[in-house]
JSON list of C-alpha atoms in Angstrom, two decimals:
[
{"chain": "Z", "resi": 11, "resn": "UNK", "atom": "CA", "xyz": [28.30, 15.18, 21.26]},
{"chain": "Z", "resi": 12, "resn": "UNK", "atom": "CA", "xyz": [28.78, 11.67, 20.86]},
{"chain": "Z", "resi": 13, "resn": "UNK", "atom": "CA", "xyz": [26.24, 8.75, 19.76]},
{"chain": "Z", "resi": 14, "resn": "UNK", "atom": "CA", "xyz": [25.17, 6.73, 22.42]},
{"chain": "Z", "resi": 15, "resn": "UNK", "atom": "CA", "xyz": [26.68, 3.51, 22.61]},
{"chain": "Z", "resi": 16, "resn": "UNK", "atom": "CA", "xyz": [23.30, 1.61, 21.98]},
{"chain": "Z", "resi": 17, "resn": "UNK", "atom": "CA", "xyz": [22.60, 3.35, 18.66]},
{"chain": "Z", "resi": 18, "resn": "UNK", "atom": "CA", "xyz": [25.93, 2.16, 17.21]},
{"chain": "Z", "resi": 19, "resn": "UNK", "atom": "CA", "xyz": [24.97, -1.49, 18.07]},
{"chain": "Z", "resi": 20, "resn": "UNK", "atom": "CA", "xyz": [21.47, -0.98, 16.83]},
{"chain": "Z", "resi": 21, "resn": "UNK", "atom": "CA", "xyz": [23.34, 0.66, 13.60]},
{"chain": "Z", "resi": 22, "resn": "UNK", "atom": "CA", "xyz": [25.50, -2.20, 12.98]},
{"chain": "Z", "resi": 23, "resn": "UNK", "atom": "CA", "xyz": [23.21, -5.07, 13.66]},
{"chain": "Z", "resi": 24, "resn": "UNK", "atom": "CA", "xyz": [20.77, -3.76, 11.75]},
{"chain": "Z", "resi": 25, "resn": "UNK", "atom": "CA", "xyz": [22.89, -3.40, 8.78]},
{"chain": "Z", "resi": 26, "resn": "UNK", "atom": "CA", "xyz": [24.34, -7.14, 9.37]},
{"chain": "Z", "resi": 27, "resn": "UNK", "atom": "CA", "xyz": [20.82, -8.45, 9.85]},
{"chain": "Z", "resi": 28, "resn": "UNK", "atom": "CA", "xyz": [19.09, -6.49, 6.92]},
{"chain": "Z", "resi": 29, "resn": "UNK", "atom": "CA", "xyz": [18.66, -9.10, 4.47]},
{"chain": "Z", "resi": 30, "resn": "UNK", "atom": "CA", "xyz": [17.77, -12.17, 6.78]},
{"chain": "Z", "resi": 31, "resn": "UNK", "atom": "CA", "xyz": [15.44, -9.94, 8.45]},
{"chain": "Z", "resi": 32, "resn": "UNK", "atom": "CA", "xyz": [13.49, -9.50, 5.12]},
{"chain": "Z", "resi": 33, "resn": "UNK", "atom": "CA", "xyz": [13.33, -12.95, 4.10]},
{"chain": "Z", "resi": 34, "resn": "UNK", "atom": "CA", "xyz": [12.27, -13.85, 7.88]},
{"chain": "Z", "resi": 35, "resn": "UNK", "atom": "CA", "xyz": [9.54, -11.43, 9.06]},
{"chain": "Z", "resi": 36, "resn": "UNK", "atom": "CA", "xyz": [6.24, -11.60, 7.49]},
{"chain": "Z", "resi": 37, "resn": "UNK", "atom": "CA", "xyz": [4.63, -8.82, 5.24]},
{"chain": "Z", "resi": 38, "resn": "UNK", "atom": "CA", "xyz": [2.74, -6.43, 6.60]},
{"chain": "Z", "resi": 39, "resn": "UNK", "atom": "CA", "xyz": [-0.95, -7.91, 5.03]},
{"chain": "Z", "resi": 40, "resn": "UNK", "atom": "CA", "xyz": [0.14, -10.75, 7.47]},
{"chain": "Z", "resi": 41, "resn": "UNK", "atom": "CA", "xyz": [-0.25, -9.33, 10.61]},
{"chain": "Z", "resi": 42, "resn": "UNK", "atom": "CA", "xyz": [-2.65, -10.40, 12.72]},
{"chain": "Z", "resi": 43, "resn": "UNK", "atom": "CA", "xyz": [-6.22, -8.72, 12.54]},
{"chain": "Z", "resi": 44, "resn": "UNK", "atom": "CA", "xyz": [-6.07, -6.40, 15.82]},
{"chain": "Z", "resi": 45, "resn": "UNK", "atom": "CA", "xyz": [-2.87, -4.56, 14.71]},
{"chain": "Z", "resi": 46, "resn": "UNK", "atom": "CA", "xyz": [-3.69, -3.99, 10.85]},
{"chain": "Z", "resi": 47, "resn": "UNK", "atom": "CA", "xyz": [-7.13, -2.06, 12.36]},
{"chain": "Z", "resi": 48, "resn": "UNK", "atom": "CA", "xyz": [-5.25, -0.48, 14.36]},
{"chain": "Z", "resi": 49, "resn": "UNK", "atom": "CA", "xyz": [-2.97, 1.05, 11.69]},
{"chain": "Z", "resi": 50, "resn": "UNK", "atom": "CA", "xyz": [-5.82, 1.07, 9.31]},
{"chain": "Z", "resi": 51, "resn": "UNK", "atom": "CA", "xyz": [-7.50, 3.23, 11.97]},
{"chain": "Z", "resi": 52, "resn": "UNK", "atom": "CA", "xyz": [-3.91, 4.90, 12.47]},
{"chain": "Z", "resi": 53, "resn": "UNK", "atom": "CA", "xyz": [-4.53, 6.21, 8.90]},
{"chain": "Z", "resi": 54, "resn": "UNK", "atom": "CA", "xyz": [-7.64, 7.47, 8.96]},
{"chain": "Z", "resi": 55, "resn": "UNK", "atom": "CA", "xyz": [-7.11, 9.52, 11.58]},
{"chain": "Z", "resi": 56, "resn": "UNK", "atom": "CA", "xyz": [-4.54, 11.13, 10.41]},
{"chain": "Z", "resi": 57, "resn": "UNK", "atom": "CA", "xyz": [-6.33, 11.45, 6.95]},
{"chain": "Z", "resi": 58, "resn": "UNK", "atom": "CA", "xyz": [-8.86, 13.33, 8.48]},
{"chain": "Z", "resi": 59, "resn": "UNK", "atom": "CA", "xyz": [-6.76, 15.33, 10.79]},
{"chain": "Z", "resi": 60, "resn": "UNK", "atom": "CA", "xyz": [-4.85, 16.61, 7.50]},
{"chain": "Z", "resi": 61, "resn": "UNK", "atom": "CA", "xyz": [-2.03, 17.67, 9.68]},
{"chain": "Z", "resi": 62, "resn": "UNK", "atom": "CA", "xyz": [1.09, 16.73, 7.55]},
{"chain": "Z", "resi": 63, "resn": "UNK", "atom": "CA", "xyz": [2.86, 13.75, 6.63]},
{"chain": "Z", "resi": 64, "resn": "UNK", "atom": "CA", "xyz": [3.01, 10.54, 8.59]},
{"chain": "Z", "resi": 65, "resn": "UNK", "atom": "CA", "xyz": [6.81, 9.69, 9.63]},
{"chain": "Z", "resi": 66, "resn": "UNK", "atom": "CA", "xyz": [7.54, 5.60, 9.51]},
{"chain": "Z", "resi": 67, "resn": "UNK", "atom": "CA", "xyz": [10.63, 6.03, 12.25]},
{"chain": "Z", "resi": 68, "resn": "UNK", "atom": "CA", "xyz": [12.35, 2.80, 12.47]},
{"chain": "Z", "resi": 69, "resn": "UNK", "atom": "CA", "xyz": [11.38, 1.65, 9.13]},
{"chain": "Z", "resi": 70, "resn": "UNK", "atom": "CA", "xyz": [13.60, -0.70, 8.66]},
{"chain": "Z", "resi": 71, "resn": "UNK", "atom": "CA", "xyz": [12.91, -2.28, 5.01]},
{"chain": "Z", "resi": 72, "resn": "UNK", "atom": "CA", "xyz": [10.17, 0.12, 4.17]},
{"chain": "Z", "resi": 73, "resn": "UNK", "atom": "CA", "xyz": [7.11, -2.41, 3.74]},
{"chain": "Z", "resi": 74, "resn": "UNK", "atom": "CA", "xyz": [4.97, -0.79, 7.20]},
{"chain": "Z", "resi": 75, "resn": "UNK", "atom": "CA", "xyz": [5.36, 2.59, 5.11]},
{"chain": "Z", "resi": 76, "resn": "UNK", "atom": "CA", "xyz": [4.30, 1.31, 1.75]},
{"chain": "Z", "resi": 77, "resn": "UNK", "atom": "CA", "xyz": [0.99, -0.15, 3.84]},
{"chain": "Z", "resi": 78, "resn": "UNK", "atom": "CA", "xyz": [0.85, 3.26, 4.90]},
{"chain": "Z", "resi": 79, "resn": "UNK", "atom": "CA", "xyz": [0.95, 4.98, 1.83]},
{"chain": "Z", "resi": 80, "resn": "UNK", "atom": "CA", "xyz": [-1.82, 2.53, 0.31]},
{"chain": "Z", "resi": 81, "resn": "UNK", "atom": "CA", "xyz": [-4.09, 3.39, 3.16]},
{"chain": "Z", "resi": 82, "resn": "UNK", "atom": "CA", "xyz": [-3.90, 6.56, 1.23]},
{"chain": "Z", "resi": 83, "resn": "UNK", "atom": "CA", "xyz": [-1.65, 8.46, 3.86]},
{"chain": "Z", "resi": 84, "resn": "UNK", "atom": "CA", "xyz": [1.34, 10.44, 2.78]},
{"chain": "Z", "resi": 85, "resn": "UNK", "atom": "CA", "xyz": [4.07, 8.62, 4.68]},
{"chain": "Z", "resi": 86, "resn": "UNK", "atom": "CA", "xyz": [7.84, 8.40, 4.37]},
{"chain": "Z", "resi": 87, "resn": "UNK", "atom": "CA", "xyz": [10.60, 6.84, 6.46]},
{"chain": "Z", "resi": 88, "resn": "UNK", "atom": "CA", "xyz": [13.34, 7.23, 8.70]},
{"chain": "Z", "resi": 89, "resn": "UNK", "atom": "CA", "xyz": [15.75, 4.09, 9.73]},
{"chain": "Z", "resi": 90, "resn": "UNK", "atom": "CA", "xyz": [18.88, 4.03, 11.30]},
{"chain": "Z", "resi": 91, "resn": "UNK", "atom": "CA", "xyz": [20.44, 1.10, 9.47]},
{"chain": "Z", "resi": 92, "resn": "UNK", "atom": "CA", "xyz": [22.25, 2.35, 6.10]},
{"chain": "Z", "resi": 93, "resn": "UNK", "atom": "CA", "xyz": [21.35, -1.22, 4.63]},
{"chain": "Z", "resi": 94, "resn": "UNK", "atom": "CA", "xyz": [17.66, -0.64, 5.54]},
{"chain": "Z", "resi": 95, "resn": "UNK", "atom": "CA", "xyz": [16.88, 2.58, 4.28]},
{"chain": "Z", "resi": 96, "resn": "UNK", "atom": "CA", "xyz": [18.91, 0.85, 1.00]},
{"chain": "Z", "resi": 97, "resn": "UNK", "atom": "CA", "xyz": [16.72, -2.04, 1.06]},
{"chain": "Z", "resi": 98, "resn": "UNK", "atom": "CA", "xyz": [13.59, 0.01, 1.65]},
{"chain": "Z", "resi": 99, "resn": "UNK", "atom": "CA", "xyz": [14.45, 2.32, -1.41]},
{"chain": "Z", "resi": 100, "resn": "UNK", "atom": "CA", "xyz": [15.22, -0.49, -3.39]},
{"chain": "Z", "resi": 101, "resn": "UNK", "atom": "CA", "xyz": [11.60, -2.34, -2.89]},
{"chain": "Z", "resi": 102, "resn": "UNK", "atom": "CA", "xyz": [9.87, 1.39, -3.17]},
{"chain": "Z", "resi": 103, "resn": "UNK", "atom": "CA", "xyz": [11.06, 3.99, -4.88]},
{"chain": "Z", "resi": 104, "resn": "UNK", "atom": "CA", "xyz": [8.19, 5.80, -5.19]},
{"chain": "Z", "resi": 105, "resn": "UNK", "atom": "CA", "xyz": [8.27, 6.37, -1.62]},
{"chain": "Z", "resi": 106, "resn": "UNK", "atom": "CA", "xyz": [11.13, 8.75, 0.25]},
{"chain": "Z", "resi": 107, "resn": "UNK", "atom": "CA", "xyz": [13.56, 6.90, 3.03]},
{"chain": "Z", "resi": 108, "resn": "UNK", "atom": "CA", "xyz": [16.27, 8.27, 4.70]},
{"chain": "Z", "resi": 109, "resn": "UNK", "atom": "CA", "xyz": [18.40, 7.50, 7.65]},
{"chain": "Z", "resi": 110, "resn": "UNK", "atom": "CA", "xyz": [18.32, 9.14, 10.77]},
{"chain": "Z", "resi": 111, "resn": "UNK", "atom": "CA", "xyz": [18.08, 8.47, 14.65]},
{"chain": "Z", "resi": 112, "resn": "UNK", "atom": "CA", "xyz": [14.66, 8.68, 17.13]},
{"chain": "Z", "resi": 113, "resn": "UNK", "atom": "CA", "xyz": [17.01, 10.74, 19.34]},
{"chain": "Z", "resi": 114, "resn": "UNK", "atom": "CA", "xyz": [18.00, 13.95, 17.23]},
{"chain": "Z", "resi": 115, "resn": "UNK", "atom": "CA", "xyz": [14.91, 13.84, 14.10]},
{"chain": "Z", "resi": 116, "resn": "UNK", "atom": "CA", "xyz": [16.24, 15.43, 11.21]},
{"chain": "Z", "resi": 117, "resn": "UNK", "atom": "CA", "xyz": [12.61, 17.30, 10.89]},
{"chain": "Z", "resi": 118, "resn": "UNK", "atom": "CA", "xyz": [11.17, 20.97, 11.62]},
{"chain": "Z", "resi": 119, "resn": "UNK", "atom": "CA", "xyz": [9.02, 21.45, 14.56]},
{"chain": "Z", "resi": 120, "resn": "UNK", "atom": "CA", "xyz": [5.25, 20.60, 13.94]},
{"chain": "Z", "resi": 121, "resn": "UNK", "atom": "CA", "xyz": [5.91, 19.13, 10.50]},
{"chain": "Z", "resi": 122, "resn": "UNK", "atom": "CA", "xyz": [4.16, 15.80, 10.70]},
{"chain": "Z", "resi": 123, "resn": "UNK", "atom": "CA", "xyz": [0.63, 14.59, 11.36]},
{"chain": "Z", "resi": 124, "resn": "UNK", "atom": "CA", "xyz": [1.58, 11.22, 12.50]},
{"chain": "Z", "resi": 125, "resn": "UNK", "atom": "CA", "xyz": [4.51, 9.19, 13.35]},
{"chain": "Z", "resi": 126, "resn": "UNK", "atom": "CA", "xyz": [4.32, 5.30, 13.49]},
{"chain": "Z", "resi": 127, "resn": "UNK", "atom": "CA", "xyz": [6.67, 3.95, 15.92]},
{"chain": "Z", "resi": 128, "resn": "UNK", "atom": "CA", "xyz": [6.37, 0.34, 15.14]},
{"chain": "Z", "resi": 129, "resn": "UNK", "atom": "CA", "xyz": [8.09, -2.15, 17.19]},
{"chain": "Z", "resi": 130, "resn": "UNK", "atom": "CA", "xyz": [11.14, 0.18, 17.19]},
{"chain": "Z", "resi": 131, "resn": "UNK", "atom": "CA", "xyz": [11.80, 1.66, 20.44]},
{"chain": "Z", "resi": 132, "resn": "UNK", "atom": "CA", "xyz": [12.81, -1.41, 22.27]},
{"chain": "Z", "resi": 133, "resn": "UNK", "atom": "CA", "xyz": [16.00, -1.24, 21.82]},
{"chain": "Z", "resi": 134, "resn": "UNK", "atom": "CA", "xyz": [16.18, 2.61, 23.37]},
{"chain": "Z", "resi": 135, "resn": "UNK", "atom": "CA", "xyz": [17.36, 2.11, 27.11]},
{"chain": "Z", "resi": 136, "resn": "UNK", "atom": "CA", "xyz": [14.55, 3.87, 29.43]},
{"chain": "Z", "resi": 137, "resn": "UNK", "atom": "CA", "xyz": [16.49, 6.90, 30.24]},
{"chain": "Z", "resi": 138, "resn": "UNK", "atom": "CA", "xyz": [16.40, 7.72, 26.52]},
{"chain": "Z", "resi": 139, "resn": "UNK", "atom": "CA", "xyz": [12.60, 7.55, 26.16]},
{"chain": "Z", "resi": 140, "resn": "UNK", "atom": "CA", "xyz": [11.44, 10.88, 27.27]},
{"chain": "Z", "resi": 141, "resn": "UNK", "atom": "CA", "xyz": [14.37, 12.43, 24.98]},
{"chain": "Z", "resi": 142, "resn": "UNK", "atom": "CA", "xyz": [12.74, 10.21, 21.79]},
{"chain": "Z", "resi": 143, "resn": "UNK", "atom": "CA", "xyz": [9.13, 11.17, 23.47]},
{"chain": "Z", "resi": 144, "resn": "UNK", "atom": "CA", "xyz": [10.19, 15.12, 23.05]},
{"chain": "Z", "resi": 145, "resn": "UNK", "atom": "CA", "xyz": [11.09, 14.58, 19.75]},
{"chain": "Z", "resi": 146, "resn": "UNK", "atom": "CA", "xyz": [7.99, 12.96, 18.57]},
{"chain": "Z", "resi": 147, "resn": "UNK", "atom": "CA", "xyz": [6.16, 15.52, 20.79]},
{"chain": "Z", "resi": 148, "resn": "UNK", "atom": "CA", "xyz": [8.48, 18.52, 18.99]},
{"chain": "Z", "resi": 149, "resn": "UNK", "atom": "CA", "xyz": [7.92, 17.53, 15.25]},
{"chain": "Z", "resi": 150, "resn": "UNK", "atom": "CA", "xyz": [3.96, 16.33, 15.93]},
{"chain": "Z", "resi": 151, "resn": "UNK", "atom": "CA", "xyz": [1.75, 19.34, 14.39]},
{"chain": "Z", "resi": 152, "resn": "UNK", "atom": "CA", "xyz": [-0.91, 20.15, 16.90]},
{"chain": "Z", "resi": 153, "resn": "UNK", "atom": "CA", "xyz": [-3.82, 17.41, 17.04]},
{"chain": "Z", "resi": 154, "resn": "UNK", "atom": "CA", "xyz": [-1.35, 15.18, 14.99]},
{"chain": "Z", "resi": 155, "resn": "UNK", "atom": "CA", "xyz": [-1.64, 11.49, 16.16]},
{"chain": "Z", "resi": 156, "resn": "UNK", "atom": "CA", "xyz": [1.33, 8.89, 17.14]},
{"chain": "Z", "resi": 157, "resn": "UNK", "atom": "CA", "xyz": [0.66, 5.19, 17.10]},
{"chain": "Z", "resi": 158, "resn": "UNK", "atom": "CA", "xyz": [3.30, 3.18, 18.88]},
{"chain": "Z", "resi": 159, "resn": "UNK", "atom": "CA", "xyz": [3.33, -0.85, 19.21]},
{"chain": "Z", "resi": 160, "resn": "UNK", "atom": "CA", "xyz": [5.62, -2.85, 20.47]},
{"chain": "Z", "resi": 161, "resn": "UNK", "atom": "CA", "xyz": [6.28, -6.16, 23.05]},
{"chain": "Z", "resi": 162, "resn": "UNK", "atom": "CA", "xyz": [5.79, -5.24, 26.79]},
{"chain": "Z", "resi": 163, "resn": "UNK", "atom": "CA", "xyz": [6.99, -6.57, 30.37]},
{"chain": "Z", "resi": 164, "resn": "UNK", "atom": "CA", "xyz": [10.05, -6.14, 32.28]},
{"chain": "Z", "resi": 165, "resn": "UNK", "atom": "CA", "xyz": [12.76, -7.54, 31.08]},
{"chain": "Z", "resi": 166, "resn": "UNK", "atom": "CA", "xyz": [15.98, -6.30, 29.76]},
{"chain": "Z", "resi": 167, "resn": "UNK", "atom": "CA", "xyz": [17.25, -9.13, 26.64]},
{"chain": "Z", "resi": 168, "resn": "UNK", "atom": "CA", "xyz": [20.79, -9.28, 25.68]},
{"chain": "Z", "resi": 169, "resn": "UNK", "atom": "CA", "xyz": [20.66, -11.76, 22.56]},
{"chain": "Z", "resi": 170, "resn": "UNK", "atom": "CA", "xyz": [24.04, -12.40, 20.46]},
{"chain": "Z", "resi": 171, "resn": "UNK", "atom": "CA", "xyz": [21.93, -14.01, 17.88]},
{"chain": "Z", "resi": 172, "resn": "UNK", "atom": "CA", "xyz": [18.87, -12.07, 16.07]},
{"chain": "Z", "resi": 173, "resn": "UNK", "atom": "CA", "xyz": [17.03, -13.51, 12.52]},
{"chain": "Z", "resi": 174, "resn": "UNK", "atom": "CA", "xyz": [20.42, -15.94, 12.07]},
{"chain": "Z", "resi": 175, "resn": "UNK", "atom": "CA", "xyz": [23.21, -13.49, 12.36]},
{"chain": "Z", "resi": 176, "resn": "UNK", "atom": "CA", "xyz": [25.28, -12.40, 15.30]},
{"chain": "Z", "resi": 177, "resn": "UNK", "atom": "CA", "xyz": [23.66, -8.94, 16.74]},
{"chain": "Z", "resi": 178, "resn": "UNK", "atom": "CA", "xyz": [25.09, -6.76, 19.76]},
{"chain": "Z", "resi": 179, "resn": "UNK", "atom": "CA", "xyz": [22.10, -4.91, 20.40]},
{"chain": "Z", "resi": 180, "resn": "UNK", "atom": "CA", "xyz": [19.92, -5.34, 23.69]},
{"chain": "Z", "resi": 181, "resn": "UNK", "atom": "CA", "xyz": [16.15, -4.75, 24.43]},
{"chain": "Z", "resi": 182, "resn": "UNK", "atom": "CA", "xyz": [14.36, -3.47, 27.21]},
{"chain": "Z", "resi": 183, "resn": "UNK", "atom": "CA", "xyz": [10.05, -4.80, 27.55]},
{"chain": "Z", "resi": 184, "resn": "UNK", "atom": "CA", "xyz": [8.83, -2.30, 29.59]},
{"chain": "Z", "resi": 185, "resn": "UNK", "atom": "CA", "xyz": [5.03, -2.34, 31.44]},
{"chain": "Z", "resi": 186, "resn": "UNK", "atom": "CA", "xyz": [2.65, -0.55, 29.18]},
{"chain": "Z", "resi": 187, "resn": "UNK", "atom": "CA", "xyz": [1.70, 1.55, 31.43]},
{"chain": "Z", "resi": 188, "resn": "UNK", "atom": "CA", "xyz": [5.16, 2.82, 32.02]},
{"chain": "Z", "resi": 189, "resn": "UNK", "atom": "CA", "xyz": [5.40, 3.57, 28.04]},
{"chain": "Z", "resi": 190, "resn": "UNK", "atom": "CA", "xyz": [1.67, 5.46, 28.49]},
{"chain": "Z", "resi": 191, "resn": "UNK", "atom": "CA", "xyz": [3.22, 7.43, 31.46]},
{"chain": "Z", "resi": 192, "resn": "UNK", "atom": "CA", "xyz": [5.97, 8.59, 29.67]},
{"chain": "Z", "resi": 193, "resn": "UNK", "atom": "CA", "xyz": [4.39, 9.49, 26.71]},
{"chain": "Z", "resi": 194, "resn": "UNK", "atom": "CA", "xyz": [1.80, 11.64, 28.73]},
{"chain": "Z", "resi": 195, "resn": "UNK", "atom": "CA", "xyz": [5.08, 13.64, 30.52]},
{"chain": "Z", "resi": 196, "resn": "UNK", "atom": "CA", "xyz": [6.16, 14.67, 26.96]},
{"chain": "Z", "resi": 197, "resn": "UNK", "atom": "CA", "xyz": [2.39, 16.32, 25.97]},
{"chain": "Z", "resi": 198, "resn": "UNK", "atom": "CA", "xyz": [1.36, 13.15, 24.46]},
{"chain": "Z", "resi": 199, "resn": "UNK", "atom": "CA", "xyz": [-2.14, 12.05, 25.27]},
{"chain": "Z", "resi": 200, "resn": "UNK", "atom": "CA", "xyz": [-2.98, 8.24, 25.22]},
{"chain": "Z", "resi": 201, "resn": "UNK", "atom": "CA", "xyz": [-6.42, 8.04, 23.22]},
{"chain": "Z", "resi": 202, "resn": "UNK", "atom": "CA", "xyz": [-6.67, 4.08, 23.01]},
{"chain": "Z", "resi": 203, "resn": "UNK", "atom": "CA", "xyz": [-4.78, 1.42, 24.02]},
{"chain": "Z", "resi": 204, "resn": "UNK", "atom": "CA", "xyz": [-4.52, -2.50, 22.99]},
{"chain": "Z", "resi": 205, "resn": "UNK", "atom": "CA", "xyz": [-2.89, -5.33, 24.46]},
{"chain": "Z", "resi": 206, "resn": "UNK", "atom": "CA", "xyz": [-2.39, -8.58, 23.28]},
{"chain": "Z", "resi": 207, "resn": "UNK", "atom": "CA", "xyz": [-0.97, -12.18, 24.64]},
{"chain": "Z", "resi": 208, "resn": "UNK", "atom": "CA", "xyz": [1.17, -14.26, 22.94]},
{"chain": "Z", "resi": 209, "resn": "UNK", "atom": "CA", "xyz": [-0.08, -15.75, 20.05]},
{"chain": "Z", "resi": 210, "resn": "UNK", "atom": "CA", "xyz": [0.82, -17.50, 16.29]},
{"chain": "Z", "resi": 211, "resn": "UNK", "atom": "CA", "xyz": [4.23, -16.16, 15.53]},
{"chain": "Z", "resi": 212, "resn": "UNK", "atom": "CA", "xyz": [4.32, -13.51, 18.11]},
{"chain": "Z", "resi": 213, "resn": "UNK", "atom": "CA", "xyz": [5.65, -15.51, 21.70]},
{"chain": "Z", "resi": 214, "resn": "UNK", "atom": "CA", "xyz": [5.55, -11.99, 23.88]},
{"chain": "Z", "resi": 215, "resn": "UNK", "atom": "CA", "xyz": [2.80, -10.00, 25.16]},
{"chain": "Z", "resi": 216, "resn": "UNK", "atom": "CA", "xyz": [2.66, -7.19, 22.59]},
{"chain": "Z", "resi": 217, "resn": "UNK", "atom": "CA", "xyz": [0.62, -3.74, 22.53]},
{"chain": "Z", "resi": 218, "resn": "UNK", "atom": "CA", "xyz": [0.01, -0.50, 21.06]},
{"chain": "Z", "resi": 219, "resn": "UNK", "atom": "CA", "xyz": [-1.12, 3.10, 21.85]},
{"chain": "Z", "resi": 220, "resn": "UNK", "atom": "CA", "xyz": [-2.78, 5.37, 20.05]},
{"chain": "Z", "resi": 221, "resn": "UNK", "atom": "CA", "xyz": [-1.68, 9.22, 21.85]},
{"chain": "Z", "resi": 222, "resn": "UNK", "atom": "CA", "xyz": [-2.19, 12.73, 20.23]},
{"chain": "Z", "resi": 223, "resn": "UNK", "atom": "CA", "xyz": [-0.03, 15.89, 20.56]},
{"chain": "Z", "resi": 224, "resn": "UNK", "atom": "CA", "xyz": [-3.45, 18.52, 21.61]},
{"chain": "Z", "resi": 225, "resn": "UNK", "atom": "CA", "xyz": [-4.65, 20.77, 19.50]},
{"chain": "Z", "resi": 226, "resn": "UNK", "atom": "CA", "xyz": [-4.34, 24.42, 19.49]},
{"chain": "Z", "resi": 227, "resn": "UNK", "atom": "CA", "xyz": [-8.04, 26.19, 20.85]},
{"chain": "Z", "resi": 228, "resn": "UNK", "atom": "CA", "xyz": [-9.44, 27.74, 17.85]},
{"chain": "Z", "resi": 229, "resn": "UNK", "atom": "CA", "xyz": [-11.36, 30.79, 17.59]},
{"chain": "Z", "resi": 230, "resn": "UNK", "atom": "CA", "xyz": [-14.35, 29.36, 18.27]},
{"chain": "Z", "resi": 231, "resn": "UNK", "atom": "CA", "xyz": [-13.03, 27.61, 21.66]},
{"chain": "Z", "resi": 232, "resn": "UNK", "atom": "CA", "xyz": [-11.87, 31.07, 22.41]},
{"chain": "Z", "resi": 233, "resn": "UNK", "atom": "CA", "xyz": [-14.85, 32.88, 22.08]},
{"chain": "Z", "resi": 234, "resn": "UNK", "atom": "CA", "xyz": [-16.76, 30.09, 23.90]},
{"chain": "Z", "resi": 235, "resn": "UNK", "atom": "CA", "xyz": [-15.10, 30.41, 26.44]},
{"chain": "Z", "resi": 236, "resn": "UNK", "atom": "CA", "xyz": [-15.74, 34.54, 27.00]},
{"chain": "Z", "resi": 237, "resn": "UNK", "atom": "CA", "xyz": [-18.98, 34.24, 26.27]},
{"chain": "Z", "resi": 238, "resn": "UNK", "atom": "CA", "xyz": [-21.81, 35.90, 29.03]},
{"chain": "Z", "resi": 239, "resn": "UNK", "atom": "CA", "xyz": [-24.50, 33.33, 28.43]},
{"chain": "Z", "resi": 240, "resn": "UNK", "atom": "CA", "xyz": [-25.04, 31.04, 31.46]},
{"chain": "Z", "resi": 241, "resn": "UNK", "atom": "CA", "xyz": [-22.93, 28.33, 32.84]}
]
């Protein structure tokens, strides 16, 4: 079968942009205050869940992951830029990158606890969402947690410049609650939601969800459930 056009331009960007992109975007610690608690809280859930590993898809240089990992969650990432996951190795080595695409996950069913998808699916054209949203849903361990954030509206971009450098890719803000709706048609549950304005270096409304894959009834769910007490 062969790649989708958009993943090629996402490829080759990437790669062109990898460097610039670095120097440009601010560290993780920089973030503003409502999305570091929500991966801090990201984290902890997942800690507690003790589901599997946490899956960074759309690393890009690796520094999201590293934050991960010092939240004291066993993460690793996945980037579809060569140059990235070369980067991202580079500045961690401690940590495991490798490249790979959203559509196709190079990962066994149930396998992780959490995936981050940080502000990396808006370059995926809508039809290809509920394709990416099975394959989060397909390698999520039951009760395992996804935390997605990205810019919303309704706007398809087509920018020939990105962080200095020519780039061919395109991006498409979709309304949150579009994102929450598709999510829920692939078995992922939205738990919490934030959205955000425009605001210091950010100029787009931005958001993230917080959705879990459910958990498999346990024994004791079972037997609650055919008990002969009252109701």
């Amino acid at each position: 079968m062969a790649e989708p056009s958009y993943l090629t331009a996402v490829r080759d960007s990437y790669d062109m942009v990898a460097v610039d992109y670095v120097e440009r975007v601010p560290p993780p610690a920089a973030m503003d205050p409502l999305s570091r608690a929500m991966l801090a809280g990201f984290a902890e859930l997942v800690r507690t869940a003790g589901a599997g590993p946490v899956a960074d898809l759309g690393c890009g240089p690796g520094r999201v992951t590293a934050y991960l990992a010092g939240l004291g969650v066993s993460a690793f990432g996945v980037d579809l830029s060569p140059r990235m996951v070369e980067l991202a190795r580079h500045a961690h080595p401690d940590l495991r990158f490798s490249e790979g695409s959203m559509t196709a996950l190079d990962m066994g069913d149930e396998e992780l606890g959490g995936i981050l998808a940080w502000y990396s699916t808006h370059h995926t054209p809508p039809r290809w969402l509920p394709a990416v949203f099975a394959e989060f849903h397909r390698t999520l361990a039951p009760g395992g947690y996804l935390l997605w954030g990205d810019y919303v509206g309704d706007e398809r971009l087509e920018p020939t410049r990105g962080y200095g450098r020519p780039v061919s890719y395109e991006s498409y803000l979709l309304p949150l609650e579009r994102v929450a709706g598709l999510l829920e048609q692939a078995g992922l549950f939205v738990t919490a939601r934030l959205e955000q304005e425009p605001g210091g270096r950010v100029y787009r409304p931005h958001a993230c969800l917080l959705a879990r894959k459910p958990p498999r009834a346990d024994a004791t769910s079972a037997a609650r459930g055919h008990g002969t007490g009252p109701r």
